[in-house]
Coordinates of C-alpha atoms and ligand atoms in Angstrom, one line a residue:
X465 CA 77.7 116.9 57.1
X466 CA 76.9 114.6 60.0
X467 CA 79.3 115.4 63.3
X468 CA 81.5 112.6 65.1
X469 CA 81.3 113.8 68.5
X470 CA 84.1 112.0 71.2
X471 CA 83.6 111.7 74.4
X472 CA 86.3 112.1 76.9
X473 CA 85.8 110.8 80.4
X474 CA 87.5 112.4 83.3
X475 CA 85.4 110.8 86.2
X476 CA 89.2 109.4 87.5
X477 CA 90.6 112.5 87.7
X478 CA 88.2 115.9 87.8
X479 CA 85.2 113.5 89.3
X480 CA 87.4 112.3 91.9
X481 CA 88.3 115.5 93.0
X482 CA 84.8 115.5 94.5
X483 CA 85.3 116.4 97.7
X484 CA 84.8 112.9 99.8
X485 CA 85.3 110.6 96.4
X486 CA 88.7 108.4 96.7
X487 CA 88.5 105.8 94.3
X488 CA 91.0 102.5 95.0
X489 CA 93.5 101.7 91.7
X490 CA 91.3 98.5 91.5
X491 CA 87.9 100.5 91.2
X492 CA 89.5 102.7 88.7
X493 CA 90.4 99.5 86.5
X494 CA 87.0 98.6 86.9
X495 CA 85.3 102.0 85.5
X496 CA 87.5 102.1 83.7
X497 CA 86.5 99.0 81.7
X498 CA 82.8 99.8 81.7
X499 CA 83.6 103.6 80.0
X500 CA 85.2 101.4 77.6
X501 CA 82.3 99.5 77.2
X502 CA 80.1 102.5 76.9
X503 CA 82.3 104.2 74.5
X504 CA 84.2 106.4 75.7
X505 CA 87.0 107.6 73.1
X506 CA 89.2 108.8 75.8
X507 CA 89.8 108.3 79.4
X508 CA 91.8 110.7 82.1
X509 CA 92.8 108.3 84.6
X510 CA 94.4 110.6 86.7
X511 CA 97.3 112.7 87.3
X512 CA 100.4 110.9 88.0
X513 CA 102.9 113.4 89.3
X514 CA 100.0 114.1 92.0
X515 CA 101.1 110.9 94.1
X516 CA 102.5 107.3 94.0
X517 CA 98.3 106.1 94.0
X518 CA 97.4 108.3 91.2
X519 CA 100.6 107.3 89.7
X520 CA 99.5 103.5 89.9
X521 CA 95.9 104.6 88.8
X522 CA 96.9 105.4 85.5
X523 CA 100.0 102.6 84.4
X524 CA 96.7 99.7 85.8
X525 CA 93.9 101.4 83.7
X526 CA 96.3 101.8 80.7
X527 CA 97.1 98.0 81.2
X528 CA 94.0 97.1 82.1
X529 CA 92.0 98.9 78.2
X530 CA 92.6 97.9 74.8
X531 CA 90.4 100.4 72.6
X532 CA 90.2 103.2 74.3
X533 CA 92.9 106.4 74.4
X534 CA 94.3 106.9 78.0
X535 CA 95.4 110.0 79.1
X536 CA 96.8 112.1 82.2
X537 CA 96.7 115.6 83.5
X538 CA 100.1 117.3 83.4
X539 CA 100.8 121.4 84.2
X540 CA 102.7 122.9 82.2
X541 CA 106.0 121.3 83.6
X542 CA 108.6 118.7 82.4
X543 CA 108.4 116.6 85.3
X544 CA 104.7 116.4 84.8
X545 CA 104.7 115.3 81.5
X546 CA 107.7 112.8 82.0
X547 CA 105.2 111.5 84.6
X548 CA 102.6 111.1 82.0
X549 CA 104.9 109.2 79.5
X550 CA 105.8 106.8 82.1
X551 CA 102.5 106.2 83.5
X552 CA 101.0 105.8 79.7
X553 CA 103.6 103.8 79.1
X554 CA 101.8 100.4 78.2
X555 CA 98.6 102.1 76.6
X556 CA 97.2 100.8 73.4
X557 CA 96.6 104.2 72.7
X558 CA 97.7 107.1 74.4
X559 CA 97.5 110.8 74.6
X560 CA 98.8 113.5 77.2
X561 CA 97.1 116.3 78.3
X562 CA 98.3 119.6 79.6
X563 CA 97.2 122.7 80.7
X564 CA 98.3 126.0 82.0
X565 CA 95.5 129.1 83.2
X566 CA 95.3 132.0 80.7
X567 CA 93.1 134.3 82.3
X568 CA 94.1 138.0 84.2
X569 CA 93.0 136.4 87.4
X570 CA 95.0 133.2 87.5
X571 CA 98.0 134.5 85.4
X572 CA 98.3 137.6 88.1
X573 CA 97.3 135.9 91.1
X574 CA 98.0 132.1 91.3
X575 CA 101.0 132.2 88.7
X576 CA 102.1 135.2 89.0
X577 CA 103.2 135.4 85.2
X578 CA 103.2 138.1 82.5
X579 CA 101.1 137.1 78.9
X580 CA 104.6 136.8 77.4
X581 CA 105.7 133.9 79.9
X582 CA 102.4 132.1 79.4
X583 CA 103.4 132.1 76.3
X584 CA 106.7 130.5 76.5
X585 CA 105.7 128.1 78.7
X586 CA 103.0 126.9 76.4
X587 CA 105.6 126.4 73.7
X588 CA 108.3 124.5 76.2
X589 CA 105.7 122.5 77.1
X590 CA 104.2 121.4 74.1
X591 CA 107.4 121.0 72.4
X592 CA 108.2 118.7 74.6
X593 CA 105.3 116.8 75.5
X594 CA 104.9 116.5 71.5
X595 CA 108.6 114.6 71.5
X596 CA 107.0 111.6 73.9
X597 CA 103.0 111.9 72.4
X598 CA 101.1 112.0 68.9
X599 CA 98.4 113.4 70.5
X600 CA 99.0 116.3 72.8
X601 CA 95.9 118.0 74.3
X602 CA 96.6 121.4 75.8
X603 CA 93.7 123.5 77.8
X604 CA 94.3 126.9 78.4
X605 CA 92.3 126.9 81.9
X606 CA 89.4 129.3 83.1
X607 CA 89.8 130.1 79.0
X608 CA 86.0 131.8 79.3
X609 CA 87.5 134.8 81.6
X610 CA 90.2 134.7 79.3
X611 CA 90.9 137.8 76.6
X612 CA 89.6 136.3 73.5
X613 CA 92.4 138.1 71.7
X614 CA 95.2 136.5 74.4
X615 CA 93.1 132.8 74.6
X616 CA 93.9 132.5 70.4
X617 CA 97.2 133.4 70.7
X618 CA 97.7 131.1 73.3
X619 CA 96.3 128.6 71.1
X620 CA 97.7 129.1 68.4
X621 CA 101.0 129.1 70.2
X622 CA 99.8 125.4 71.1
X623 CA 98.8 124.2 67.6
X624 CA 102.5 125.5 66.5
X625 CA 104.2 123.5 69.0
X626 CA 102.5 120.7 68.0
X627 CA 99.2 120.5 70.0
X628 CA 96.5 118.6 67.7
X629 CA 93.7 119.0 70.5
X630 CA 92.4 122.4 72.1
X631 CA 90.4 121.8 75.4
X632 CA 88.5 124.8 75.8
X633 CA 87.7 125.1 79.8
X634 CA 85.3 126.7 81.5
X635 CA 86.8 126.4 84.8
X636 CA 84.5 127.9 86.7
X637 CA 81.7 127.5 85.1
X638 CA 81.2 131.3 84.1
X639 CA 80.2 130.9 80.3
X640 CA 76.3 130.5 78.8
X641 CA 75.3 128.8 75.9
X642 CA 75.0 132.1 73.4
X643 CA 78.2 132.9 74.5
X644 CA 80.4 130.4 74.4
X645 CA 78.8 129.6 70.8
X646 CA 80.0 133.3 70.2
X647 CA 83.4 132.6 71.9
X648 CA 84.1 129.6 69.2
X649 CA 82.6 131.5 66.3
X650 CA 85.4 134.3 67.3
X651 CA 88.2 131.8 67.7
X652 CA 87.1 129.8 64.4
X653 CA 88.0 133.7 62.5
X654 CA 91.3 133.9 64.8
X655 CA 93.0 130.4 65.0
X656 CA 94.1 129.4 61.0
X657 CA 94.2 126.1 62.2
X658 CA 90.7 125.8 64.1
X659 CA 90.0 123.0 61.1
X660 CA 93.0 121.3 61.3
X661 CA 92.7 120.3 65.1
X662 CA 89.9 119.2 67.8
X663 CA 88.1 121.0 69.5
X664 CA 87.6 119.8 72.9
X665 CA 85.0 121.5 76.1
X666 CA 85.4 121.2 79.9
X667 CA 82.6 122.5 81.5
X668 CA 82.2 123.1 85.1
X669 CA 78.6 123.2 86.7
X670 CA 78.8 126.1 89.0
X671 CA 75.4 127.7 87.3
X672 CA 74.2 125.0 85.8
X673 CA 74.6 125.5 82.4
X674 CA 78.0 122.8 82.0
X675 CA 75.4 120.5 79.7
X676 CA 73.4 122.8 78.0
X677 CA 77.5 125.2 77.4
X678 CA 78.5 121.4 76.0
X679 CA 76.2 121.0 73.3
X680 CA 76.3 124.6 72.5
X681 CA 80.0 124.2 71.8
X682 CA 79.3 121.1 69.6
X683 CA 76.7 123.3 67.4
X684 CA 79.8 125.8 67.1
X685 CA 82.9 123.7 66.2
X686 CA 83.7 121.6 68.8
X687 CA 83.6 118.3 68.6
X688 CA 85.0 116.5 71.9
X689 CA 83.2 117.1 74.7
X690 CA 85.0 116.4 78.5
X691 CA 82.9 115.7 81.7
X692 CA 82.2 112.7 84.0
X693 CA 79.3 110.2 84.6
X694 CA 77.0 111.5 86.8
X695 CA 78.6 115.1 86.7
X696 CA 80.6 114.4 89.7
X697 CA 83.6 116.5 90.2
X698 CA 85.4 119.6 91.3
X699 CA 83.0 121.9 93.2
X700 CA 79.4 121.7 92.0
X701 CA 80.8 119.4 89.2
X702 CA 81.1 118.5 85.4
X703 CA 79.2 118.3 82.4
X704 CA 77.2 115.0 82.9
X705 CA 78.3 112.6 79.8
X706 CA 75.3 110.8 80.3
X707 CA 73.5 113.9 79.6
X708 CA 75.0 115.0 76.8
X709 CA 75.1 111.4 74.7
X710 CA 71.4 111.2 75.8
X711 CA 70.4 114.9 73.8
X712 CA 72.8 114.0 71.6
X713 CA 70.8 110.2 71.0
X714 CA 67.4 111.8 71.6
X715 CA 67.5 114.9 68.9
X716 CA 69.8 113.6 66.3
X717 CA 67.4 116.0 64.4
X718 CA 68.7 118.9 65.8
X719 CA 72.8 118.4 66.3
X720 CA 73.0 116.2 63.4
X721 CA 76.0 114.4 65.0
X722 CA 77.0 110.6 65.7
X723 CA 79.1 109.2 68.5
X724 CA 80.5 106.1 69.9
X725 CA 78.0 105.6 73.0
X726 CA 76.3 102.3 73.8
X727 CA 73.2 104.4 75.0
X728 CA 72.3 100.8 76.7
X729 CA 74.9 100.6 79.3
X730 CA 74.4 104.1 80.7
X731 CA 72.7 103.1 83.7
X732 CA 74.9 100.4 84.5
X733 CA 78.1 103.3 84.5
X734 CA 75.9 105.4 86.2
X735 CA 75.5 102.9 89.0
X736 CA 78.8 101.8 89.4
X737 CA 80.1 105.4 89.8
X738 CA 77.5 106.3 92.1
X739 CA 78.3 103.5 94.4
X740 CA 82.1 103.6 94.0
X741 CA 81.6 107.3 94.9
X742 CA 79.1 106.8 97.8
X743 CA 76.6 109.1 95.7
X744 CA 73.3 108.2 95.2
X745 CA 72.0 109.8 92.2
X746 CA 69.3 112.4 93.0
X747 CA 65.7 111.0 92.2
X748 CA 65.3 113.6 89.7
X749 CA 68.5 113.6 87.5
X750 CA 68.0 113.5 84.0
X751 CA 68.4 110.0 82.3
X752 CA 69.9 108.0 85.3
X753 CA 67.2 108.9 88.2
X754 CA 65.0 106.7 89.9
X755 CA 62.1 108.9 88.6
X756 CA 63.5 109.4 85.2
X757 CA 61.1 107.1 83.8
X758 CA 57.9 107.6 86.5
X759 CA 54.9 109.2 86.0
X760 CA 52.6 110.0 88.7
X761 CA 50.2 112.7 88.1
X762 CA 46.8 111.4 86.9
X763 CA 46.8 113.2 83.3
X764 CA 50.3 112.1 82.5
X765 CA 49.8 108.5 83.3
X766 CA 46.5 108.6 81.4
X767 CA 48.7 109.4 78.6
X768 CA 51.5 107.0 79.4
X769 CA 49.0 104.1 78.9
X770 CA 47.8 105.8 76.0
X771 CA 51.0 106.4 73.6
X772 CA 54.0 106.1 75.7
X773 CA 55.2 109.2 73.2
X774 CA 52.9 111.5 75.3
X775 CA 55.3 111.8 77.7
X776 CA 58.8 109.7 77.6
X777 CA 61.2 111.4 74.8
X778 CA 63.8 108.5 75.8
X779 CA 62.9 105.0 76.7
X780 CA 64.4 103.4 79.8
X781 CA 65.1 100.1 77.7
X782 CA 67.5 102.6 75.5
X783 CA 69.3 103.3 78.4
X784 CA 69.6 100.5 80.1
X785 CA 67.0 101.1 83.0
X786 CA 64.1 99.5 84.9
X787 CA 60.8 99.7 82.7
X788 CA 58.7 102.6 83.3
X789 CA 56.4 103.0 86.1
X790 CA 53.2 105.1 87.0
X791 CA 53.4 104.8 91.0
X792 CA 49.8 105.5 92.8
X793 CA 49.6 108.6 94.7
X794 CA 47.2 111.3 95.7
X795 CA 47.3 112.4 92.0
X796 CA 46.6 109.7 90.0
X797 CA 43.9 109.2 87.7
X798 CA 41.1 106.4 87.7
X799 CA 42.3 105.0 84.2
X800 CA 45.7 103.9 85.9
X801 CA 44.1 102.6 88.9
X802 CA 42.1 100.4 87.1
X803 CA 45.0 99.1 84.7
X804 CA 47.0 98.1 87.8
X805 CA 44.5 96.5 89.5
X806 CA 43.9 94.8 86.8
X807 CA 47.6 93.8 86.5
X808 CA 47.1 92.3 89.9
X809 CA 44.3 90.3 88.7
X810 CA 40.9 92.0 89.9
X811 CA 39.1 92.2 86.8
X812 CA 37.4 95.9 87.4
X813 CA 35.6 98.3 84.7
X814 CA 34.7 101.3 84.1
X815 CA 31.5 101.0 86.3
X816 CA 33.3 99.7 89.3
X817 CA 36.4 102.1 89.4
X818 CA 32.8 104.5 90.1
X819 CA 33.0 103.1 93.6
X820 CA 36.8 101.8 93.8
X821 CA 37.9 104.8 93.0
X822 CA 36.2 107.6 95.6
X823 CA 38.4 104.7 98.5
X824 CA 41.5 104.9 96.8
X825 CA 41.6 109.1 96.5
X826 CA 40.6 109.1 100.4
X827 CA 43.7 106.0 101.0
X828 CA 46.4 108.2 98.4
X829 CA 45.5 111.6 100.8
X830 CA 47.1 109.8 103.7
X831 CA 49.9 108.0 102.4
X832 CA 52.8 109.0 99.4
X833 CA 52.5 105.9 97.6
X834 CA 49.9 103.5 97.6
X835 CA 51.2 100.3 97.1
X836 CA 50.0 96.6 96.2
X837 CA 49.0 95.3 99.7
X838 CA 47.0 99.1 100.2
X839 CA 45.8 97.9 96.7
X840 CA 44.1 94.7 98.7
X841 CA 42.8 97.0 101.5
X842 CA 41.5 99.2 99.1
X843 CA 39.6 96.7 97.2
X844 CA 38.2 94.8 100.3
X845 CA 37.0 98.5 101.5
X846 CA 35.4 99.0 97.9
X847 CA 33.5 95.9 98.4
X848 CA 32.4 97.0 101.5
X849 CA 30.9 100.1 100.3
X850 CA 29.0 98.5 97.5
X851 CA 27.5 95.5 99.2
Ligands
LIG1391 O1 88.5 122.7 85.1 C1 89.6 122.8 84.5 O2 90.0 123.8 84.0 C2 90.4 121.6 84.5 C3 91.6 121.6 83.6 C4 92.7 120.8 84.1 C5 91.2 121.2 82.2 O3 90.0 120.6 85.1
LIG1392 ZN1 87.9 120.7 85.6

């Protein structure tokens, strides 16, 4: 059966904990719009009992979306979730999400609480978060260096308190994909309910792996994934949405799963978070890079004027991105030197590119592009050498 996969955006909270990223409550609105308009189901807009800003943040972006879920971050207190309710308060559609760490490390050394109070707390909590919210989200946090046996009991202390999403986080980005698939098939035997509910993933980027854990999740139960656009965030950041809905887009095949993405407006959110963020996006990211769609060694862009198939799984029209491009360099081939030239209105062959061609490979060895006007100097050179 084909999967519906949400997406759940927390560039306004997680990504701005970046360190250096402070978005203003009007850029939030903003963003926040365009992850509505690229699909988001849900959005985190921040965490309200944090300050009087992030507060703000998330009453203008619930006022300011009509279709999409907003949400804020509350710990497994009554004061944060009262600040939740308020802040939500004039959302279409609302959920709250809270969270409290289950694992050895966090519960001896940062909370300094025994299994059985983790417990109870999870049950005060939800209780009560459920008495304001349909939807309550709860995350047991750094659940992968959790005990499997203590993370289902945890959860399925949530689900009896009312909890109708599980976020599973990988806090610090400690899991891989074989196991974290293993982890879900373990807690799809140990949590009755596992059907019944979500199942959500947060996946940090501290190896690497917070895309590739993402989709593993999805092929073992879960079908919400959590991360940011461009994969900004805490540390070495989130799962990349754009990265995700993009495997997700490009091998259907494989996950067999549907979601609510307009694949065309990806670069557009990229773009806008990258420059509210001050963050250029590396040349080389996957899907949103300036060299995403660029080809420049000789074989490849041979085969790019060939079948574009040889070497583009996903098209930069699909995405919302400049067409593609095979920039000149030391590596090109003759084939693509000619079709440009050609596109700047030289009409060359096969027979001249036999002399054009030696002057362009002794231009590209000095230079790291060879551009239009180098073009010009390279063809009045050619002509040079032939006459
Ligand atoms: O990384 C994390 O564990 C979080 C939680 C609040 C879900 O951001
Ligand atoms: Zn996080």
């Amino acid at each position: 059966m084909v999967k519906h996969i949400q997406f759940f955006d927390t560039t306004l909270r997680d990504g701005e904990q970046t360190i250096g990223v402070n978005f203003s409550v009007e850029q939030k609105v903003q963003i926040a719009k365009q992850l509505e308009t690229w699909g988001v189901d849900c959005i985190e807009a921040c965490f309200p009992v944090a300050s009087k800003e992030d507060f703000d943040a998330v009453s203008a972006v619930a006022n300011a979306v009509k279709n999409t879920c907003v949400t804020g971050l509350a710990r497994a207190r009554k004061g944060d979730i009262d600040a939740c309710v308020k802040a939500t308060g004039q959302a279409a559609h609302k959920q709250v999400h809270v969270f409290i760490a289950t694992s050895p490390v966090h519960r001896e050394s940062k909370l300094h609480m025994t299994k059985d109070q983790v417990i109870e707390a999870i049950k005060d909590c939800v209780s009560y978060a459920h008495k304001f919210f349909k939807i309550v989200e709860f995350s047991p946090e750094d659940a992968t260096r959790t005990e499997p046996d203590f993370l289902c009991e945890a959860i399925n202390a949530a689900i009896d308190s009312g909890a109708s999403v599980i976020n599973i986080a990988d806090t610090v980005g400690y899991t891989n994909p074989v196991e974290f698939g293993q982890l879900f098939d373990y807690m799809q035997k140990h949590i009755p309910a596992f059907n019944d509910v979500t199942f959500s993933v947060h996946c940090h980027d501290d190896l690497g792996m917070a895309v590739a854990n993402s989709l593993a999740a999805i092929e073992h139960g879960a079908t919400r994934i959590e991360g940011t656009i461009n994969g900004i965030g805490e540390r070495a950041g989130n799962a990349a949405l754009e990265e995700v809905a993009a495997a997700i887009y490009v091998r259907k095949d494989y996950y067999d799963a549907v979601d609510n993405i307009n694949m065309k407006e990806t670069k557009k959110t990229s773009d806008m978070i990258s420059n509210f963020a001050k963050m250029p996006v590396p040349h080389n990211k996957a899907v949103v890079g300036a060299n995403a769609f660029a080809h420049e060694s000789g074989i490849h862009q041979d085969g790019m004027l060939k079948n574009p198939n040889t070497y583009e799984i996903l098209t930069p029209e699909s995405v919302g991105a400049q067409k593609t491009t095979l920039p000149l360099g030391k590596l090109s081939g003759s084939h693509a030197v000619m079709a440009k030239l050609n596109r700047m209105g030289y009409k060359v062959d096969r027979d001249d590119m036999k002399v054009i061609f030696p002057v362009f490979k002794d231009w590209a060895d000095h230079t790291d592009i060879v551009s239009e006007s180098d073009l010009k100097e390279i063809m009045k050179r050619s002509k040079k050498v032939s006459a």
